[in-house]
GROMACS .gro file of C-alpha atoms in nm:
model
  468
    1MET     CA    1  -0.204   2.886   0.991
    2SER     CA    2  -0.195   2.825   0.619
    3ARG     CA    3  -0.491   2.646   0.473
    4SER     CA    4  -0.566   2.401   0.200
    5ALA     CA    5  -0.625   2.532  -0.151
    6ARG     CA    6  -0.967   2.371  -0.120
    7VAL     CA    7  -1.090   2.640   0.121
    8ALA     CA    8  -1.393   2.813  -0.023
    9PRO     CA    9  -1.350   3.182  -0.116
   10THR     CA   10  -1.621   3.281   0.131
   11CYS     CA   11  -1.426   3.150   0.431
   12THR     CA   12  -1.254   3.479   0.509
   13SER     CA   13  -1.578   3.665   0.562
   14LEU     CA   14  -1.733   3.378   0.751
   15LEU     CA   15  -1.451   3.327   1.000
   16LEU     CA   16  -1.524   3.640   1.201
   17ALA     CA   17  -1.890   3.553   1.243
   18LEU     CA   18  -1.851   3.178   1.268
   19ALA     CA   19  -1.521   3.128   1.447
   20LEU     CA   20  -1.593   2.766   1.525
   21THR     CA   21  -1.731   2.672   1.184
   22ALA     CA   22  -1.491   2.475   0.965
   23CYS     CA   23  -1.425   2.608   0.617
   24GLY     CA   24  -1.186   2.346   0.490
   25GLY     CA   25  -1.240   2.009   0.338
   26GLY     CA   26  -1.541   1.860   0.168
   27GLY     CA   27  -1.863   1.711   0.285
   28GLY     CA   28  -2.158   1.895   0.422
   29GLY     CA   29  -2.513   1.796   0.495
   30GLY     CA   30  -2.634   1.600   0.791
   31SER     CA   31  -2.707   1.738   1.135
   32ALA     CA   32  -2.430   1.658   1.379
   33HIS     CA   33  -2.534   1.573   1.734
   34GLY     CA   34  -2.339   1.571   2.056
   35SER     CA   35  -2.084   1.832   2.158
   36PRO     CA   36  -1.723   1.909   2.058
   37GLY     CA   37  -1.445   1.720   2.231
   38ALA     CA   38  -1.213   1.929   2.447
   39PRO     CA   39  -0.914   2.083   2.264
   40GLY     CA   40  -0.679   1.962   2.538
   41VAL     CA   41  -0.669   1.717   2.826
   42GLY     CA   42  -0.575   1.980   3.083
   43ASP     CA   43  -0.224   1.855   3.155
   44PRO     CA   44  -0.076   2.069   3.437
   45TYR     CA   45   0.221   2.172   3.221
   46PHE     CA   46   0.086   2.137   2.865
   47PRO     CA   47  -0.289   2.202   2.897
   48LYS     CA   48  -0.350   2.211   2.521
   49ALA     CA   49  -0.173   1.881   2.457
   50GLY     CA   50  -0.399   1.590   2.368
   51ASN     CA   51  -0.773   1.616   2.311
   52GLY     CA   52  -1.094   1.505   2.474
   53GLY     CA   53  -1.383   1.296   2.346
   54TYR     CA   54  -1.204   0.999   2.192
   55ASP     CA   55  -0.936   0.736   2.247
   56VAL     CA   56  -0.696   0.640   1.968
   57THR     CA   57  -0.635   0.269   1.912
   58HIS     CA   58  -0.410   0.273   1.604
   59TYR     CA   59  -0.209   0.510   1.383
   60ASP     CA   60  -0.130   0.425   1.021
   61LEU     CA   61   0.120   0.679   0.890
   62ASP     CA   62   0.224   0.684   0.524
   63LEU     CA   63   0.505   0.937   0.473
   64ALA     CA   64   0.720   1.048   0.181
   65HIS     CA   65   1.038   1.229   0.283
   66ASP     CA   66   1.239   1.458   0.060
   67PRO     CA   67   1.487   1.723   0.173
   68ASP     CA   68   1.287   1.995   0.350
   69HIS     CA   69   0.954   1.844   0.251
   70LEU     CA   70   0.718   1.584   0.391
   71THR     CA   71   0.401   1.444   0.237
   72GLY     CA   72   0.183   1.237   0.466
   73THR     CA   73  -0.142   1.049   0.504
   74ALA     CA   74  -0.240   0.970   0.862
   75THR     CA   75  -0.523   0.723   0.916
   76ILE     CA   76  -0.623   0.721   1.282
   77SER     CA   77  -0.853   0.457   1.429
   78ALA     CA   78  -1.031   0.568   1.745
   79ARG     CA   79  -1.332   0.522   1.971
   80ALA     CA   80  -1.557   0.807   2.077
   81THR     CA   81  -1.582   0.846   2.456
   82GLN     CA   82  -1.879   1.086   2.429
   83ASP     CA   83  -2.132   1.194   2.170
   84LEU     CA   84  -1.918   1.407   1.940
   85SER     CA   85  -2.018   1.682   1.702
   86ALA     CA   86  -1.650   1.763   1.648
   87PHE     CA   87  -1.308   1.662   1.776
   88ASP     CA   88  -0.954   1.799   1.764
   89LEU     CA   89  -0.621   1.659   1.651
   90ASP     CA   90  -0.289   1.818   1.744
   91LEU     CA   91  -0.091   1.931   1.437
   92LYS     CA   92   0.155   2.218   1.433
   93GLY     CA   93   0.249   2.369   1.097
   94LEU     CA   94   0.218   2.174   0.770
   95ASP     CA   95  -0.070   2.218   0.525
   96VAL     CA   96  -0.384   2.007   0.549
   97ASP     CA   97  -0.496   1.889   0.206
   98GLY     CA   98  -0.807   1.696   0.304
   99VAL     CA   99  -0.987   1.517   0.588
  100THR     CA  100  -1.233   1.227   0.585
  101VAL     CA  101  -1.412   1.042   0.864
  102ASP     CA  102  -1.506   0.684   0.776
  103GLY     CA  103  -1.448   0.765   0.410
  104GLN     CA  104  -1.678   1.068   0.400
  105GLY     CA  105  -1.549   1.420   0.349
  106ALA     CA  106  -1.540   1.613   0.675
  107ARG     CA  107  -1.526   1.984   0.747
  108TRP     CA  108  -1.218   2.106   0.931
  109SER     CA  109  -1.048   2.421   1.058
  110ARG     CA  110  -0.711   2.523   1.200
  111ALA     CA  111  -0.626   2.733   1.506
  112GLY     CA  112  -0.275   2.715   1.646
  113GLN     CA  113  -0.188   2.350   1.707
  114GLU     CA  114  -0.553   2.243   1.686
  115LEU     CA  115  -0.699   2.077   1.378
  116THR     CA  116  -1.073   2.065   1.445
  117VAL     CA  117  -1.265   1.798   1.252
  118ARG     CA  118  -1.645   1.800   1.211
  119PRO     CA  119  -1.779   1.462   1.096
  120ARG     CA  120  -2.077   1.483   0.862
  121ASP     CA  121  -2.321   1.318   1.102
  122GLY     CA  122  -2.144   1.332   1.435
  123LEU     CA  123  -2.030   1.030   1.636
  124ASP     CA  124  -2.203   0.835   1.912
  125GLU     CA  125  -2.037   0.753   2.240
  126GLY     CA  126  -1.867   0.413   2.205
  127GLU     CA  127  -1.861   0.433   1.824
  128THR     CA  128  -1.538   0.339   1.651
  129PHE     CA  129  -1.428   0.554   1.360
  130ARG     CA  130  -1.137   0.626   1.127
  131VAL     CA  131  -1.019   0.976   1.045
  132THR     CA  132  -0.781   1.024   0.753
  133VAL     CA  133  -0.577   1.342   0.717
  134ARG     CA  134  -0.375   1.420   0.406
  135TYR     CA  135  -0.108   1.680   0.467
  136SER     CA  136   0.221   1.814   0.333
  137GLY     CA  137   0.480   2.086   0.372
  138THR     CA  138   0.803   2.161   0.549
  139PRO     CA  139   0.793   2.009   0.897
  140GLY     CA  140   0.945   2.228   1.163
  141THR     CA  141   1.104   2.208   1.503
  142ILE     CA  142   0.943   2.294   1.834
  143THR     CA  143   1.141   2.465   2.108
  144ASP     CA  144   1.061   2.328   2.453
  145PRO     CA  145   1.013   2.555   2.753
  146ASP     CA  146   1.361   2.441   2.863
  147GLY     CA  147   1.512   2.557   2.532
  148SER     CA  148   1.576   2.216   2.375
  149GLU     CA  149   1.452   2.140   2.024
  150GLU     CA  150   1.230   1.856   1.910
  151GLY     CA  151   0.999   1.779   1.621
  152TRP     CA  152   1.145   1.717   1.275
  153LEU     CA  153   1.519   1.781   1.306
  154ARG     CA  154   1.723   1.809   0.990
  155THR     CA  155   2.048   1.614   0.975
  156ALA     CA  156   2.336   1.614   0.729
  157ASP     CA  157   2.197   1.313   0.542
  158GLY     CA  158   1.826   1.317   0.630
  159ALA     CA  159   1.610   1.384   0.932
  160LEU     CA  160   1.543   1.275   1.288
  161ALA     CA  161   1.197   1.300   1.448
  162LEU     CA  162   1.189   1.336   1.828
  163GLY     CA  163   0.873   1.397   2.026
  164GLU     CA  164   0.917   1.452   2.399
  165PRO     CA  165   0.709   1.620   2.520
  166THR     CA  166   0.513   1.770   2.226
  167GLY     CA  167   0.732   1.744   1.917
  168SER     CA  168   0.545   1.468   1.736
  169MET     CA  169   0.269   1.711   1.640
  170ALA     CA  170   0.525   1.873   1.406
  171TRP     CA  171   0.509   1.574   1.169
  172PHE     CA  172   0.182   1.389   1.217
  173PRO     CA  173  -0.167   1.474   1.348
  174GLY     CA  174  -0.278   1.290   1.658
  175ASN     CA  175  -0.382   1.286   2.020
  176HIS     CA  176  -0.046   1.401   2.147
  177HIS     CA  177  -0.052   1.331   2.518
  178PRO     CA  178   0.103   1.033   2.703
  179SER     CA  179  -0.235   0.931   2.844
  180ASP     CA  180  -0.350   0.805   2.502
  181LYS     CA  181  -0.136   0.517   2.370
  182ALA     CA  182  -0.193   0.318   2.052
  183SER     CA  183  -0.039   0.070   1.810
  184TYR     CA  184   0.135   0.197   1.496
  185GLU     CA  185   0.225   0.116   1.138
  186VAL     CA  186   0.467   0.367   0.987
  187THR     CA  187   0.568   0.360   0.621
  188VAL     CA  188   0.838   0.605   0.512
  189SER     CA  189   0.940   0.649   0.148
  190VAL     CA  190   1.289   0.798   0.101
  191PRO     CA  191   1.526   0.854  -0.192
  192GLU     CA  192   1.700   0.529  -0.284
  193GLY     CA  193   2.026   0.484  -0.095
  194LEU     CA  194   1.888   0.617   0.233
  195ARG     CA  195   1.721   0.417   0.507
  196ALA     CA  196   1.421   0.499   0.723
  197VAL     CA  197   1.417   0.357   1.074
  198SER     CA  198   1.123   0.371   1.313
  199ASN     CA  199   0.983   0.188   1.615
  200GLY     CA  200   0.893  -0.178   1.633
  201GLU     CA  201   0.978  -0.429   1.364
  202LEU     CA  202   1.065  -0.380   0.999
  203VAL     CA  203   0.795  -0.569   0.808
  204SER     CA  204   0.875  -0.467   0.449
  205GLU     CA  205   1.130  -0.284   0.236
  206ARG     CA  206   1.033  -0.204  -0.125
  207SER     CA  207   1.228  -0.014  -0.391
  208ALA     CA  208   1.081   0.133  -0.710
  209GLY     CA  209   1.125   0.446  -0.918
  210GLY     CA  210   1.435   0.564  -0.739
  211ARG     CA  211   1.278   0.544  -0.393
  212THR     CA  212   1.261   0.290  -0.113
  213ALA     CA  213   0.967   0.250   0.125
  214PHE     CA  214   1.026   0.104   0.472
  215THR     CA  215   0.729  -0.016   0.678
  216TRP     CA  216   0.762  -0.053   1.054
  217ARG     CA  217   0.499  -0.202   1.283
  218THR     CA  218   0.454  -0.158   1.660
  219ALA     CA  219   0.187  -0.386   1.802
  220GLU     CA  220   0.225  -0.284   2.167
  221PRO     CA  221   0.073   0.045   2.289
  222MET     CA  222   0.299   0.348   2.238
  223ALA     CA  223   0.264   0.712   2.340
  224THR     CA  224   0.313   0.965   2.062
  225HIS     CA  225   0.612   1.133   2.230
  226VAL     CA  226   0.825   0.818   2.196
  227VAL     CA  227   0.749   0.762   1.827
  228THR     CA  228   1.049   0.827   1.602
  229VAL     CA  229   1.154   0.831   1.239
  230ALA     CA  230   1.522   0.850   1.147
  231VAL     CA  231   1.625   0.897   0.784
  232GLY     CA  232   1.988   0.863   0.686
  233ASP     CA  233   2.272   0.658   0.546
  234TYR     CA  234   2.287   0.415   0.837
  235ASP     CA  235   2.509   0.119   0.912
  236ILE     CA  236   2.257  -0.151   1.012
  237ARG     CA  237   2.335  -0.428   1.259
  238ARG     CA  238   2.095  -0.711   1.341
  239SER     CA  239   2.139  -0.958   1.625
  240SER     CA  240   1.934  -1.109   1.904
  241THR     CA  241   1.944  -1.170   2.276
  242ALA     CA  242   1.997  -1.519   2.418
  243ASP     CA  243   1.616  -1.546   2.442
  244GLY     CA  244   1.573  -1.463   2.073
  245LEU     CA  245   1.457  -1.102   2.109
  246PRO     CA  246   1.549  -0.916   1.786
  247VAL     CA  247   1.805  -0.636   1.824
  248TYR     CA  248   1.808  -0.376   1.545
  249VAL     CA  249   2.074  -0.106   1.560
  250ALA     CA  250   2.114   0.182   1.312
  251VAL     CA  251   2.439   0.381   1.337
  252ASP     CA  252   2.571   0.677   1.141
  253PRO     CA  253   2.862   0.535   0.935
  254SER     CA  254   3.107   0.782   1.087
  255LEU     CA  255   3.042   0.621   1.429
  256ALA     CA  256   3.027   0.258   1.319
  257GLY     CA  257   3.369   0.164   1.454
  258THR     CA  258   3.369   0.358   1.780
  259SER     CA  259   3.017   0.247   1.875
  260ARG     CA  260   3.055  -0.123   1.810
  261LYS     CA  261   3.180  -0.227   2.154
  262VAL     CA  262   2.926  -0.042   2.366
  263LEU     CA  263   2.630  -0.130   2.141
  264SER     CA  264   2.727  -0.497   2.144
  265GLY     CA  265   2.634  -0.482   2.512
  266ILE     CA  266   2.263  -0.425   2.440
  267PRO     CA  267   2.166  -0.796   2.463
  268GLY     CA  268   2.341  -0.828   2.799
  269ILE     CA  269   2.179  -0.513   2.936
  270ILE     CA  270   1.835  -0.630   2.826
  271GLU     CA  271   1.888  -0.969   2.989
  272TRP     CA  272   2.003  -0.806   3.314
  273ALA     CA  273   1.711  -0.563   3.307
  274ALA     CA  274   1.459  -0.842   3.242
  275ASP     CA  275   1.595  -1.028   3.544
  276THR     CA  276   1.571  -0.710   3.753
  277PHE     CA  277   1.252  -0.543   3.625
  278GLY     CA  278   1.056  -0.836   3.483
  279PRO     CA  279   0.995  -0.958   3.127
  280TYR     CA  280   1.090  -0.716   2.851
  281PRO     CA  281   0.762  -0.546   2.751
  282PHE     CA  282   0.814  -0.521   2.373
  283SER     CA  283   0.888  -0.744   2.074
  284SER     CA  284   1.224  -0.595   1.971
  285THR     CA  285   1.499  -0.369   2.099
  286GLY     CA  286   1.797  -0.177   1.966
  287ALA     CA  287   1.925   0.178   1.921
  288ILE     CA  288   1.966   0.464   1.674
  289VAL     CA  289   2.299   0.646   1.693
  290ASP     CA  290   2.333   0.970   1.499
  291ARG     CA  291   2.608   1.228   1.500
  292ALA     CA  292   2.644   1.442   1.810
  293GLY     CA  293   2.515   1.757   1.642
  294ASP     CA  294   2.194   1.597   1.514
  295ALA     CA  295   2.016   1.624   1.851
  296GLY     CA  296   2.096   1.780   2.184
  297TYR     CA  297   1.995   1.484   2.401
  298ALA     CA  298   1.929   1.111   2.410
  299LEU     CA  299   1.567   0.995   2.411
  300GLU     CA  300   1.397   0.669   2.507
  301THR     CA  301   1.204   0.626   2.182
  302GLN     CA  302   1.018   0.296   2.212
  303ASN     CA  303   1.209  -0.021   2.119
  304ARG     CA  304   1.491   0.186   1.978
  305PRO     CA  305   1.630   0.477   2.186
  306VAL     CA  306   1.807   0.758   2.004
  307PHE     CA  307   2.157   0.876   2.095
  308PRO     CA  308   2.342   1.185   1.968
  309GLY     CA  309   2.688   1.034   1.941
  310VAL     CA  310   2.819   0.713   2.095
  311PRO     CA  311   2.664   0.655   2.440
  312ASP     CA  312   2.852   0.522   2.737
  313THR     CA  313   2.719   0.214   2.914
  314GLY     CA  314   2.544   0.416   3.186
  315LEU     CA  315   2.341   0.616   2.935
  316LEU     CA  316   2.259   0.298   2.742
  317VAL     CA  317   2.132   0.136   3.063
  318HIS     CA  318   1.927   0.447   3.142
  319GLU     CA  319   1.747   0.462   2.807
  320LEU     CA  320   1.687   0.088   2.789
  321ALA     CA  321   1.544   0.091   3.143
  322HIS     CA  322   1.291   0.343   3.016
  323GLN     CA  323   1.139   0.069   2.803
  324TRP     CA  324   0.990  -0.059   3.131
  325TYR     CA  325   0.957   0.271   3.316
  326GLY     CA  326   0.824   0.541   3.086
  327ASN     CA  327   0.734   0.348   2.771
  328SER     CA  328   0.545   0.047   2.910
  329VAL     CA  329   0.445   0.218   3.236
  330THR     CA  330   0.372   0.566   3.102
  331PRO     CA  331   0.288   0.871   3.314
  332LYS     CA  332  -0.071   0.994   3.319
  333THR     CA  333   0.049   1.354   3.304
  334TRP     CA  334   0.381   1.530   3.259
  335ARG     CA  335   0.382   1.607   3.633
  336ASP     CA  336   0.464   1.239   3.685
  337MET     CA  337   0.789   1.261   3.487
  338TRP     CA  338   0.992   1.149   3.789
  339LEU     CA  339   0.835   0.803   3.754
  340ASN     CA  340   1.022   0.780   3.423
  341GLU     CA  341   1.348   0.945   3.515
  342GLY     CA  342   1.381   0.841   3.878
  343PHE     CA  343   1.346   0.473   3.785
  344ALA     CA  344   1.583   0.499   3.486
  345THR     CA  345   1.842   0.681   3.697
  346TYR     CA  346   1.813   0.422   3.973
  347ALA     CA  347   1.863   0.153   3.709
  348GLU     CA  348   2.205   0.310   3.648
  349TRP     CA  349   2.279   0.288   4.021
  350LEU     CA  350   2.179  -0.078   4.028
  351TRP     CA  351   2.388  -0.158   3.721
  352GLN     CA  352   2.695   0.000   3.882
  353GLU     CA  353   2.627  -0.182   4.208
  354GLU     CA  354   2.612  -0.520   4.033
  355HIS     CA  355   2.899  -0.463   3.790
  356GLY     CA  356   3.190  -0.366   4.010
  357GLY     CA  357   3.104   0.002   4.069
  358ASP     CA  358   2.978   0.196   4.369
  359SER     CA  359   2.686   0.055   4.560
  360ALA     CA  360   2.356   0.239   4.537
  361GLN     CA  361   2.406   0.344   4.899
  362GLU     CA  362   2.746   0.495   4.816
  363THR     CA  363   2.592   0.678   4.517
  364PHE     CA  364   2.311   0.807   4.737
  365ASP     CA  365   2.551   0.925   5.011
  366ALA     CA  366   2.779   1.103   4.765
  367LEU     CA  367   2.482   1.275   4.606
  368TYR     CA  368   2.342   1.382   4.942
  369ASP     CA  369   2.676   1.509   5.072
  370HIS     CA  370   2.819   1.671   4.761
  371GLY     CA  371   2.551   1.662   4.492
  372GLU     CA  372   2.521   2.040   4.468
  373ARG     CA  373   2.870   2.054   4.317
  374THR     CA  374   2.747   1.869   4.009
  375TYR     CA  375   2.375   1.951   4.021
  376GLU     CA  376   2.332   2.310   4.137
  377ASP     CA  377   1.953   2.280   4.137
  378LEU     CA  378   1.938   1.942   4.315
  379TRP     CA  379   1.730   2.069   4.609
  380SER     CA  380   1.544   2.345   4.424
  381PHE     CA  381   1.212   2.158   4.405
  382PRO     CA  382   1.074   1.815   4.494
  383PRO     CA  383   1.063   1.547   4.220
  384ALA     CA  384   0.683   1.515   4.227
  385LYS     CA  385   0.626   1.892   4.194
  386PRO     CA  386   0.840   2.048   3.918
  387THR     CA  387   0.797   2.422   3.932
  388SER     CA  388   0.714   2.459   3.561
  389ALA     CA  389   0.732   2.287   3.222
  390ALA     CA  390   1.081   2.437   3.182
  391HIS     CA  391   1.207   2.221   3.470
  392LEU     CA  392   1.067   1.878   3.380
  393SER     CA  393   1.413   1.753   3.282
  394ASN     CA  394   1.606   1.912   3.568
  395SER     CA  395   1.814   1.714   3.817
  396PRO     CA  396   1.551   1.692   4.097
  397VAL     CA  397   1.334   1.483   3.862
  398TYR     CA  398   1.623   1.249   3.781
  399GLN     CA  399   1.860   1.240   4.077
  400ARG     CA  400   1.622   1.319   4.357
  401GLY     CA  401   1.368   1.087   4.197
  402ALA     CA  402   1.623   0.807   4.228
  403MET     CA  403   1.686   0.909   4.589
  404VAL     CA  404   1.315   0.859   4.664
  405LEU     CA  405   1.342   0.503   4.536
  406HIS     CA  406   1.651   0.442   4.748
  407LYS     CA  407   1.472   0.565   5.059
  408VAL     CA  408   1.192   0.320   4.980
  409ARG     CA  409   1.452   0.045   4.938
  410GLN     CA  410   1.601   0.130   5.278
  411ALA     CA  411   1.256   0.114   5.434
  412VAL     CA  412   1.141  -0.219   5.287
  413GLY     CA  413   1.467  -0.410   5.243
  414ASP     CA  414   1.629  -0.550   4.932
  415ASP     CA  415   1.400  -0.848   4.875
  416THR     CA  416   1.078  -0.646   4.891
  417PHE     CA  417   1.234  -0.370   4.684
  418ARG     CA  418   1.320  -0.618   4.410
  419ALA     CA  419   0.961  -0.736   4.419
  420LEU     CA  420   0.853  -0.373   4.393
  421LEU     CA  421   1.060  -0.311   4.079
  422ARG     CA  422   0.908  -0.610   3.904
  423GLY     CA  423   0.558  -0.570   4.047
  424TRP     CA  424   0.523  -0.202   3.957
  425ALA     CA  425   0.626  -0.273   3.597
  426ALA     CA  426   0.381  -0.565   3.581
  427ALA     CA  427   0.087  -0.389   3.747
  428HIS     CA  428   0.085  -0.108   3.489
  429ARG     CA  429   0.234  -0.290   3.190
  430HIS     CA  430   0.135  -0.106   2.868
  431GLY     CA  431  -0.072   0.136   3.076
  432ASN     CA  432  -0.050   0.469   3.255
  433ALA     CA  433   0.018   0.557   3.616
  434ASP     CA  434   0.071   0.861   3.835
  435THR     CA  435   0.247   0.938   4.160
  436ALA     CA  436  -0.059   0.855   4.371
  437ASP     CA  437  -0.073   0.513   4.206
  438PHE     CA  438   0.292   0.458   4.297
  439THR     CA  439   0.264   0.558   4.663
  440ALA     CA  440  -0.048   0.344   4.701
  441TYR     CA  441   0.133   0.049   4.542
  442VAL     CA  442   0.431   0.081   4.777
  443GLU     CA  443   0.208   0.107   5.084
  444LYS     CA  444   0.011  -0.199   4.982
  445LEU     CA  445   0.328  -0.397   4.914
  446ALA     CA  446   0.469  -0.321   5.259
  447PRO     CA  447   0.165  -0.258   5.482
  448GLY     CA  448   0.365  -0.266   5.804
  449LYS     CA  449   0.588   0.026   5.708
  450ASP     CA  450   0.531   0.397   5.758
  451PHE     CA  451   0.617   0.591   5.441
  452ASP     CA  452   0.471   0.926   5.544
  453GLY     CA  453   0.810   1.078   5.612
  454ILE     CA  454   0.953   0.963   5.278
  455TRP     CA  455   0.661   1.106   5.084
  456ALA     CA  456   0.654   1.431   5.281
  457ASP     CA  457   1.029   1.497   5.286
  458TRP     CA  458   1.174   1.330   4.978
  459LEU     CA  459   0.892   1.312   4.724
  460TYR     CA  460   0.693   1.630   4.793
  461GLY     CA  461   0.905   1.832   5.036
  462ASN     CA  462   1.093   2.150   4.955
  463GLY     CA  463   1.461   2.188   5.028
  464LYS     CA  464   1.717   1.933   5.141
  465PRO     CA  465   1.564   1.671   5.372
  466ALA     CA  466   1.734   1.565   5.691
  467HIS     CA  467   1.949   1.259   5.630
  468VAL     CA  468   1.820   0.992   5.870
   0.00000   0.00000   0.00000
């Protein structure tokens, strides 16, 4: 990793002998107490993602975007969960220009995606602190184990930042694991004539010196992988739902006409989803629609999902359903991905069922009988046990995850299942949950039912279950 120009000349000789001693940044003195926080949370698929020893409460990101260059200051508010002599932030690439903790210069070092920070005097368990990182450089892309690209993606007129599962570390330092959610304020300065769109609500827009700065605020907790920044020459549309929820849509001008009809359906989808899943969990909604070549997939970025090209209604329903299942109720680890995708896929089934399409039972039966024709890997692994990080977005997680929910619906009946959809979203609103939490919730909701066969055959079982 490249280092700041502030690194002392003696660092090279010291690194071999003192591999864990930071050479960057300012500030010395003091005797730190405690122990270093873990350089990862031990996720089963991304063990180095996230960090131990602290919990982030707020990110304040101040970014300046120019073609192929990003300058940033990240101020991260957090609480120590142990006595800390040092802690890590995830940051891949980019050059660190300086680090402070509570305004005092801190020592730091780089190793792979880990930025290790050593506060001057250490931190006590329960202590709140603010770490500020100044950084710059050319942000890059990260290739997932499944071959898709994320991170800071260059577009014809700007950039698009996508983070699932680990791409956000390509453009800001943080605790990049879904188990640590926080509020955000993101300010992005861009050349005048472009727009910068992010999550939450636009709270200010200021132009000076040939540049415009856009500040976006997200008060509700958000995981780092669903944070986004989109820079481009967007066509902006503002509206609201019947309940007054702001709808902010940013569309590439080349798609403005062809996208208008489907995107005008956002208020209606949100109202249907709120009736089905419970109150909308955030303070605004909308979408970002870029050209098809700008990204290889749609993503449920919080408040404002991103689409490469004009989505159809089914995909729009899917990504908006994620605002409940995935963004508000967020998985504890990436092994629990089916709780995101199974629910969002089943939301598509419900939408079809209630809007003149196939019933969910018909969709289930067709998938069971002929699903291999469309999804060759449908029965290759159970939804709760993806075989590797490369398979987290494969069809068993999505389609078979939805089939688990349909089997639960068959077992409990429609009325209880509707209560389950709303109750699950309410029980873990703005929190985290895993598969064990879900199975326990279902069993408590319907104590007279036996779910052992569903869990064993459909959720955890290998191969194609018997169709009973």
